[in-house]
Amino acid sequence: MAIKRLEHVGIMVSDIETSIAFYTNVVGFTLKGKLDHPNGTIKLAFLGFNEEDETELELISGYNDQLPVEGKVHHIALTVDDVEVEYERLKQLEVTFLDKEITTLPDGARYIFFSGPDGEWIELFETPVQ
């Protein structure tokens, strides 16, 4: 098969600068680049963690002003070493959590969802210790 990896996840946002600030200052992404779409309306921003062969996050503004409550992508999942540590850090930043507590799956994986500036769902995911 020709497909090798997930290239990026695109999220439609209402204000690209607000979303860039959120994803860099709160979540910890690095802004890798911004550009204006050739149509003159759409603005794009690409974010990542400066890792080789990483999946990037693409923020898209100007495509659709009517964003649904949960955003244009249901959620993105971010791997963390310790979900409790990140949960506490984000609480200090007054992030809105969608779950009341961290969920532990039968295999030991743990996660919690929070929302971004446009209501997009973001999951902190801790893989089980093997």
mmCIF file with all atom_site columns, C-alpha atoms in Angstrom:
data_model
loop_
_atom_site.group_PDB
_atom_site.id
_atom_site.type_symbol
_atom_site.label_atom_id
_atom_site.label_alt_id
_atom_site.label_comp_id
_atom_site.label_asym_id
_atom_site.label_entity_id
_atom_site.label_seq_id
_atom_site.pdbx_PDB_ins_code
_atom_site.Cartn_x
_atom_site.Cartn_y
_atom_site.Cartn_z
_atom_site.occupancy
_atom_site.B_iso_or_equiv
_atom_site.pdbx_formal_charge
_atom_site.auth_seq_id
_atom_site.auth_comp_id
_atom_site.auth_asym_id
_atom_site.auth_atom_id
_atom_site.pdbx_PDB_model_num
ATOM 1   C CA . MET A 1 1   ? 0.000   0.000  0.000  1.00 0.00 ? 1   MET A CA 1
ATOM 2   C CA . ALA A 1 2   ? 1.235   3.526  -0.833 1.00 0.00 ? 2   ALA A CA 1
ATOM 3   C CA . ILE A 1 3   ? -0.067  5.188  2.324  1.00 0.00 ? 3   ILE A CA 1
ATOM 4   C CA . LYS A 1 4   ? 2.814   5.482  4.824  1.00 0.00 ? 4   LYS A CA 1
ATOM 5   C CA . ARG A 1 5   ? 1.640   7.686  7.718  1.00 0.00 ? 5   ARG A CA 1
ATOM 6   C CA . LEU A 1 6   ? -0.820  10.297 8.819  1.00 0.00 ? 6   LEU A CA 1
ATOM 7   C CA . GLU A 1 7   ? 0.442   13.601 7.396  1.00 0.00 ? 7   GLU A CA 1
ATOM 8   C CA . HIS A 1 8   ? -1.641  16.091 9.362  1.00 0.00 ? 8   HIS A CA 1
ATOM 9   C CA . VAL A 1 9   ? -4.963  16.667 11.072 1.00 0.00 ? 9   VAL A CA 1
ATOM 10  C CA . GLY A 1 10  ? -6.864  19.709 9.863  1.00 0.00 ? 10  GLY A CA 1
ATOM 11  C CA . ILE A 1 11  ? -9.035  21.672 12.236 1.00 0.00 ? 11  ILE A CA 1
ATOM 12  C CA . MET A 1 12  ? -11.265 24.485 11.050 1.00 0.00 ? 12  MET A CA 1
ATOM 13  C CA . VAL A 1 13  ? -11.014 27.468 13.409 1.00 0.00 ? 13  VAL A CA 1
ATOM 14  C CA . SER A 1 14  ? -12.775 30.827 13.623 1.00 0.00 ? 14  SER A CA 1
ATOM 15  C CA . ASP A 1 15  ? -9.671  32.901 14.471 1.00 0.00 ? 15  ASP A CA 1
ATOM 16  C CA . ILE A 1 16  ? -6.320  31.536 13.373 1.00 0.00 ? 16  ILE A CA 1
ATOM 17  C CA . GLU A 1 17  ? -4.207  33.764 15.668 1.00 0.00 ? 17  GLU A CA 1
ATOM 18  C CA . THR A 1 18  ? -6.248  32.791 18.741 1.00 0.00 ? 18  THR A CA 1
ATOM 19  C CA . SER A 1 19  ? -5.863  29.119 17.832 1.00 0.00 ? 19  SER A CA 1
ATOM 20  C CA . ILE A 1 20  ? -2.125  29.452 17.139 1.00 0.00 ? 20  ILE A CA 1
ATOM 21  C CA . ALA A 1 21  ? -1.692  31.060 20.572 1.00 0.00 ? 21  ALA A CA 1
ATOM 22  C CA . PHE A 1 22  ? -3.708  28.291 22.234 1.00 0.00 ? 22  PHE A CA 1
ATOM 23  C CA . TYR A 1 23  ? -1.904  25.386 20.538 1.00 0.00 ? 23  TYR A CA 1
ATOM 24  C CA . THR A 1 24  ? 1.552   26.866 21.126 1.00 0.00 ? 24  THR A CA 1
ATOM 25  C CA . ASN A 1 25  ? 1.153   28.381 24.617 1.00 0.00 ? 25  ASN A CA 1
ATOM 26  C CA . VAL A 1 26  ? -1.249  25.895 26.213 1.00 0.00 ? 26  VAL A CA 1
ATOM 27  C CA . VAL A 1 27  ? -0.724  22.602 24.389 1.00 0.00 ? 27  VAL A CA 1
ATOM 28  C CA . GLY A 1 28  ? 2.969   22.986 23.539 1.00 0.00 ? 28  GLY A CA 1
ATOM 29  C CA . PHE A 1 29  ? 3.060   22.820 19.732 1.00 0.00 ? 29  PHE A CA 1
ATOM 30  C CA . THR A 1 30  ? 5.606   24.825 17.723 1.00 0.00 ? 30  THR A CA 1
ATOM 31  C CA . LEU A 1 31  ? 4.392   26.975 14.844 1.00 0.00 ? 31  LEU A CA 1
ATOM 32  C CA . LYS A 1 32  ? 6.117   25.563 11.765 1.00 0.00 ? 32  LYS A CA 1
ATOM 33  C CA . GLY A 1 33  ? 4.642   27.922 9.207  1.00 0.00 ? 33  GLY A CA 1
ATOM 34  C CA . LYS A 1 34  ? 1.725   30.054 8.083  1.00 0.00 ? 34  LYS A CA 1
ATOM 35  C CA . LEU A 1 35  ? 0.405   30.795 4.640  1.00 0.00 ? 35  LEU A CA 1
ATOM 36  C CA . ASP A 1 36  ? -2.492  32.343 2.822  1.00 0.00 ? 36  ASP A CA 1
ATOM 37  C CA . HIS A 1 37  ? -4.428  30.055 0.501  1.00 0.00 ? 37  HIS A CA 1
ATOM 38  C CA . PRO A 1 38  ? -4.335  31.104 -3.159 1.00 0.00 ? 38  PRO A CA 1
ATOM 39  C CA . ASN A 1 39  ? -8.100  31.796 -3.022 1.00 0.00 ? 39  ASN A CA 1
ATOM 40  C CA . GLY A 1 40  ? -7.344  34.885 -0.900 1.00 0.00 ? 40  GLY A CA 1
ATOM 41  C CA . THR A 1 41  ? -9.781  33.911 1.868  1.00 0.00 ? 41  THR A CA 1
ATOM 42  C CA . ILE A 1 42  ? -8.363  30.871 3.630  1.00 0.00 ? 42  ILE A CA 1
ATOM 43  C CA . LYS A 1 43  ? -5.436  31.176 6.040  1.00 0.00 ? 43  LYS A CA 1
ATOM 44  C CA . LEU A 1 44  ? -3.439  28.127 7.128  1.00 0.00 ? 44  LEU A CA 1
ATOM 45  C CA . ALA A 1 45  ? -1.036  27.423 9.954  1.00 0.00 ? 45  ALA A CA 1
ATOM 46  C CA . PHE A 1 46  ? 1.010   24.264 10.442 1.00 0.00 ? 46  PHE A CA 1
ATOM 47  C CA . LEU A 1 47  ? 2.110   23.154 13.887 1.00 0.00 ? 47  LEU A CA 1
ATOM 48  C CA . GLY A 1 48  ? 4.170   20.284 15.237 1.00 0.00 ? 48  GLY A CA 1
ATOM 49  C CA . PHE A 1 49  ? 6.800   19.314 17.775 1.00 0.00 ? 49  PHE A CA 1
ATOM 50  C CA . ASN A 1 50  ? 9.803   19.500 15.426 1.00 0.00 ? 50  ASN A CA 1
ATOM 51  C CA . GLU A 1 51  ? 10.176  15.732 15.362 1.00 0.00 ? 51  GLU A CA 1
ATOM 52  C CA . GLU A 1 52  ? 11.283  13.829 12.277 1.00 0.00 ? 52  GLU A CA 1
ATOM 53  C CA . ASP A 1 53  ? 8.439   12.354 10.232 1.00 0.00 ? 53  ASP A CA 1
ATOM 54  C CA . GLU A 1 54  ? 5.770   13.743 12.581 1.00 0.00 ? 54  GLU A CA 1
ATOM 55  C CA . THR A 1 55  ? 2.087   14.202 11.954 1.00 0.00 ? 55  THR A CA 1
ATOM 56  C CA . GLU A 1 56  ? 1.319   17.917 11.853 1.00 0.00 ? 56  GLU A CA 1
ATOM 57  C CA . LEU A 1 57  ? -1.685  19.900 12.947 1.00 0.00 ? 57  LEU A CA 1
ATOM 58  C CA . GLU A 1 58  ? -3.140  22.188 10.292 1.00 0.00 ? 58  GLU A CA 1
ATOM 59  C CA . LEU A 1 59  ? -5.318  25.098 11.422 1.00 0.00 ? 59  LEU A CA 1
ATOM 60  C CA . ILE A 1 60  ? -7.685  26.435 8.770  1.00 0.00 ? 60  ILE A CA 1
ATOM 61  C CA . SER A 1 61  ? -9.583  29.726 9.007  1.00 0.00 ? 61  SER A CA 1
ATOM 62  C CA . GLY A 1 62  ? -11.863 31.408 6.487  1.00 0.00 ? 62  GLY A CA 1
ATOM 63  C CA . TYR A 1 63  ? -13.279 28.241 4.952  1.00 0.00 ? 63  TYR A CA 1
ATOM 64  C CA . ASN A 1 64  ? -16.536 28.056 6.921  1.00 0.00 ? 64  ASN A CA 1
ATOM 65  C CA . ASP A 1 65  ? -17.772 30.574 9.472  1.00 0.00 ? 65  ASP A CA 1
ATOM 66  C CA . GLN A 1 66  ? -20.415 28.165 10.811 1.00 0.00 ? 66  GLN A CA 1
ATOM 67  C CA . LEU A 1 67  ? -18.395 25.759 12.930 1.00 0.00 ? 67  LEU A CA 1
ATOM 68  C CA . PRO A 1 68  ? -20.348 23.035 14.760 1.00 0.00 ? 68  PRO A CA 1
ATOM 69  C CA . VAL A 1 69  ? -20.049 22.945 18.557 1.00 0.00 ? 69  VAL A CA 1
ATOM 70  C CA . GLU A 1 70  ? -17.559 20.047 18.569 1.00 0.00 ? 70  GLU A CA 1
ATOM 71  C CA . GLY A 1 71  ? -15.427 21.500 15.747 1.00 0.00 ? 71  GLY A CA 1
ATOM 72  C CA . LYS A 1 72  ? -14.792 20.125 12.252 1.00 0.00 ? 72  LYS A CA 1
ATOM 73  C CA . VAL A 1 73  ? -12.690 17.219 13.514 1.00 0.00 ? 73  VAL A CA 1
ATOM 74  C CA . HIS A 1 74  ? -14.145 15.144 16.322 1.00 0.00 ? 74  HIS A CA 1
ATOM 75  C CA . HIS A 1 75  ? -10.865 15.043 18.242 1.00 0.00 ? 75  HIS A CA 1
ATOM 76  C CA . ILE A 1 76  ? -7.145  14.742 18.048 1.00 0.00 ? 76  ILE A CA 1
ATOM 77  C CA . ALA A 1 77  ? -5.204  12.579 20.468 1.00 0.00 ? 77  ALA A CA 1
ATOM 78  C CA . LEU A 1 78  ? -1.882  13.592 21.972 1.00 0.00 ? 78  LEU A CA 1
ATOM 79  C CA . THR A 1 79  ? 0.373   11.050 23.652 1.00 0.00 ? 79  THR A CA 1
ATOM 80  C CA . VAL A 1 80  ? 1.641   12.051 27.098 1.00 0.00 ? 80  VAL A CA 1
ATOM 81  C CA . ASP A 1 81  ? 3.921   10.307 29.593 1.00 0.00 ? 81  ASP A CA 1
ATOM 82  C CA . ASP A 1 82  ? 1.715   11.120 32.588 1.00 0.00 ? 82  ASP A CA 1
ATOM 83  C CA . VAL A 1 83  ? -1.867  12.230 32.009 1.00 0.00 ? 83  VAL A CA 1
ATOM 84  C CA . GLU A 1 84  ? -2.284  13.371 35.635 1.00 0.00 ? 84  GLU A CA 1
ATOM 85  C CA . VAL A 1 85  ? 0.658   15.783 35.400 1.00 0.00 ? 85  VAL A CA 1
ATOM 86  C CA . GLU A 1 86  ? -0.708  17.296 32.184 1.00 0.00 ? 86  GLU A CA 1
ATOM 87  C CA . TYR A 1 87  ? -4.230  17.433 33.630 1.00 0.00 ? 87  TYR A CA 1
ATOM 88  C CA . GLU A 1 88  ? -2.959  19.469 36.586 1.00 0.00 ? 88  GLU A CA 1
ATOM 89  C CA . ARG A 1 89  ? -0.930  21.767 34.302 1.00 0.00 ? 89  ARG A CA 1
ATOM 90  C CA . LEU A 1 90  ? -3.921  22.467 32.072 1.00 0.00 ? 90  LEU A CA 1
ATOM 91  C CA . LYS A 1 91  ? -6.213  23.083 35.049 1.00 0.00 ? 91  LYS A CA 1
ATOM 92  C CA . GLN A 1 92  ? -3.866  25.914 36.060 1.00 0.00 ? 92  GLN A CA 1
ATOM 93  C CA . LEU A 1 93  ? -4.360  27.385 32.569 1.00 0.00 ? 93  LEU A CA 1
ATOM 94  C CA . GLU A 1 94  ? -8.155  27.269 33.045 1.00 0.00 ? 94  GLU A CA 1
ATOM 95  C CA . VAL A 1 95  ? -8.715  24.878 30.165 1.00 0.00 ? 95  VAL A CA 1
ATOM 96  C CA . THR A 1 96  ? -12.279 23.584 29.798 1.00 0.00 ? 96  THR A CA 1
ATOM 97  C CA . PHE A 1 97  ? -12.364 19.833 30.387 1.00 0.00 ? 97  PHE A CA 1
ATOM 98  C CA . LEU A 1 98  ? -15.051 17.697 28.746 1.00 0.00 ? 98  LEU A CA 1
ATOM 99  C CA . ASP A 1 99  ? -14.589 14.864 31.234 1.00 0.00 ? 99  ASP A CA 1
ATOM 100 C CA . LYS A 1 100 ? -14.925 15.218 35.007 1.00 0.00 ? 100 LYS A CA 1
ATOM 101 C CA . GLU A 1 101 ? -12.037 12.826 35.623 1.00 0.00 ? 101 GLU A CA 1
ATOM 102 C CA . ILE A 1 102 ? -9.334  10.796 33.912 1.00 0.00 ? 102 ILE A CA 1
ATOM 103 C CA . THR A 1 103 ? -10.671 7.578  32.395 1.00 0.00 ? 103 THR A CA 1
ATOM 104 C CA . THR A 1 104 ? -8.692  4.329  32.630 1.00 0.00 ? 104 THR A CA 1
ATOM 105 C CA . LEU A 1 105 ? -9.364  1.694  29.976 1.00 0.00 ? 105 LEU A CA 1
ATOM 106 C CA . PRO A 1 106 ? -9.220  -2.052 30.678 1.00 0.00 ? 106 PRO A CA 1
ATOM 107 C CA . ASP A 1 107 ? -5.741  -2.252 29.097 1.00 0.00 ? 107 ASP A CA 1
ATOM 108 C CA . GLY A 1 108 ? -4.403  0.437  31.457 1.00 0.00 ? 108 GLY A CA 1
ATOM 109 C CA . ALA A 1 109 ? -4.422  3.316  28.972 1.00 0.00 ? 109 ALA A CA 1
ATOM 110 C CA . ARG A 1 110 ? -5.642  6.571  30.505 1.00 0.00 ? 110 ARG A CA 1
ATOM 111 C CA . TYR A 1 111 ? -7.171  9.628  28.895 1.00 0.00 ? 111 TYR A CA 1
ATOM 112 C CA . ILE A 1 112 ? -9.092  12.838 29.395 1.00 0.00 ? 112 ILE A CA 1
ATOM 113 C CA . PHE A 1 113 ? -10.663 15.245 26.912 1.00 0.00 ? 113 PHE A CA 1
ATOM 114 C CA . PHE A 1 114 ? -10.507 19.043 26.954 1.00 0.00 ? 114 PHE A CA 1
ATOM 115 C CA . SER A 1 115 ? -11.606 21.644 24.450 1.00 0.00 ? 115 SER A CA 1
ATOM 116 C CA . GLY A 1 116 ? -9.762  24.224 22.392 1.00 0.00 ? 116 GLY A CA 1
ATOM 117 C CA . PRO A 1 117 ? -10.867 27.792 21.655 1.00 0.00 ? 117 PRO A CA 1
ATOM 118 C CA . ASP A 1 118 ? -13.484 26.727 19.086 1.00 0.00 ? 118 ASP A CA 1
ATOM 119 C CA . GLY A 1 119 ? -14.812 23.768 21.067 1.00 0.00 ? 119 GLY A CA 1
ATOM 120 C CA . GLU A 1 120 ? -12.626 21.230 19.278 1.00 0.00 ? 120 GLU A CA 1
ATOM 121 C CA . TRP A 1 121 ? -12.026 18.072 21.286 1.00 0.00 ? 121 TRP A CA 1
ATOM 122 C CA . ILE A 1 122 ? -8.446  17.271 22.318 1.00 0.00 ? 122 ILE A CA 1
ATOM 123 C CA . GLU A 1 123 ? -7.501  14.055 24.074 1.00 0.00 ? 123 GLU A CA 1
ATOM 124 C CA . LEU A 1 124 ? -4.522  13.532 26.349 1.00 0.00 ? 124 LEU A CA 1
ATOM 125 C CA . PHE A 1 125 ? -3.662  9.849  26.016 1.00 0.00 ? 125 PHE A CA 1
ATOM 126 C CA . GLU A 1 126 ? -1.265  7.875  28.201 1.00 0.00 ? 126 GLU A CA 1
ATOM 127 C CA . THR A 1 127 ? -0.349  4.451  26.903 1.00 0.00 ? 127 THR A CA 1
ATOM 128 C CA . PRO A 1 128 ? -0.312  1.581  29.381 1.00 0.00 ? 128 PRO A CA 1
ATOM 129 C CA . VAL A 1 129 ? 2.978   0.576  30.973 1.00 0.00 ? 129 VAL A CA 1
ATOM 130 C CA . GLN A 1 130 ? 4.096   -2.736 29.490 1.00 0.00 ? 130 GLN A CA 1
#
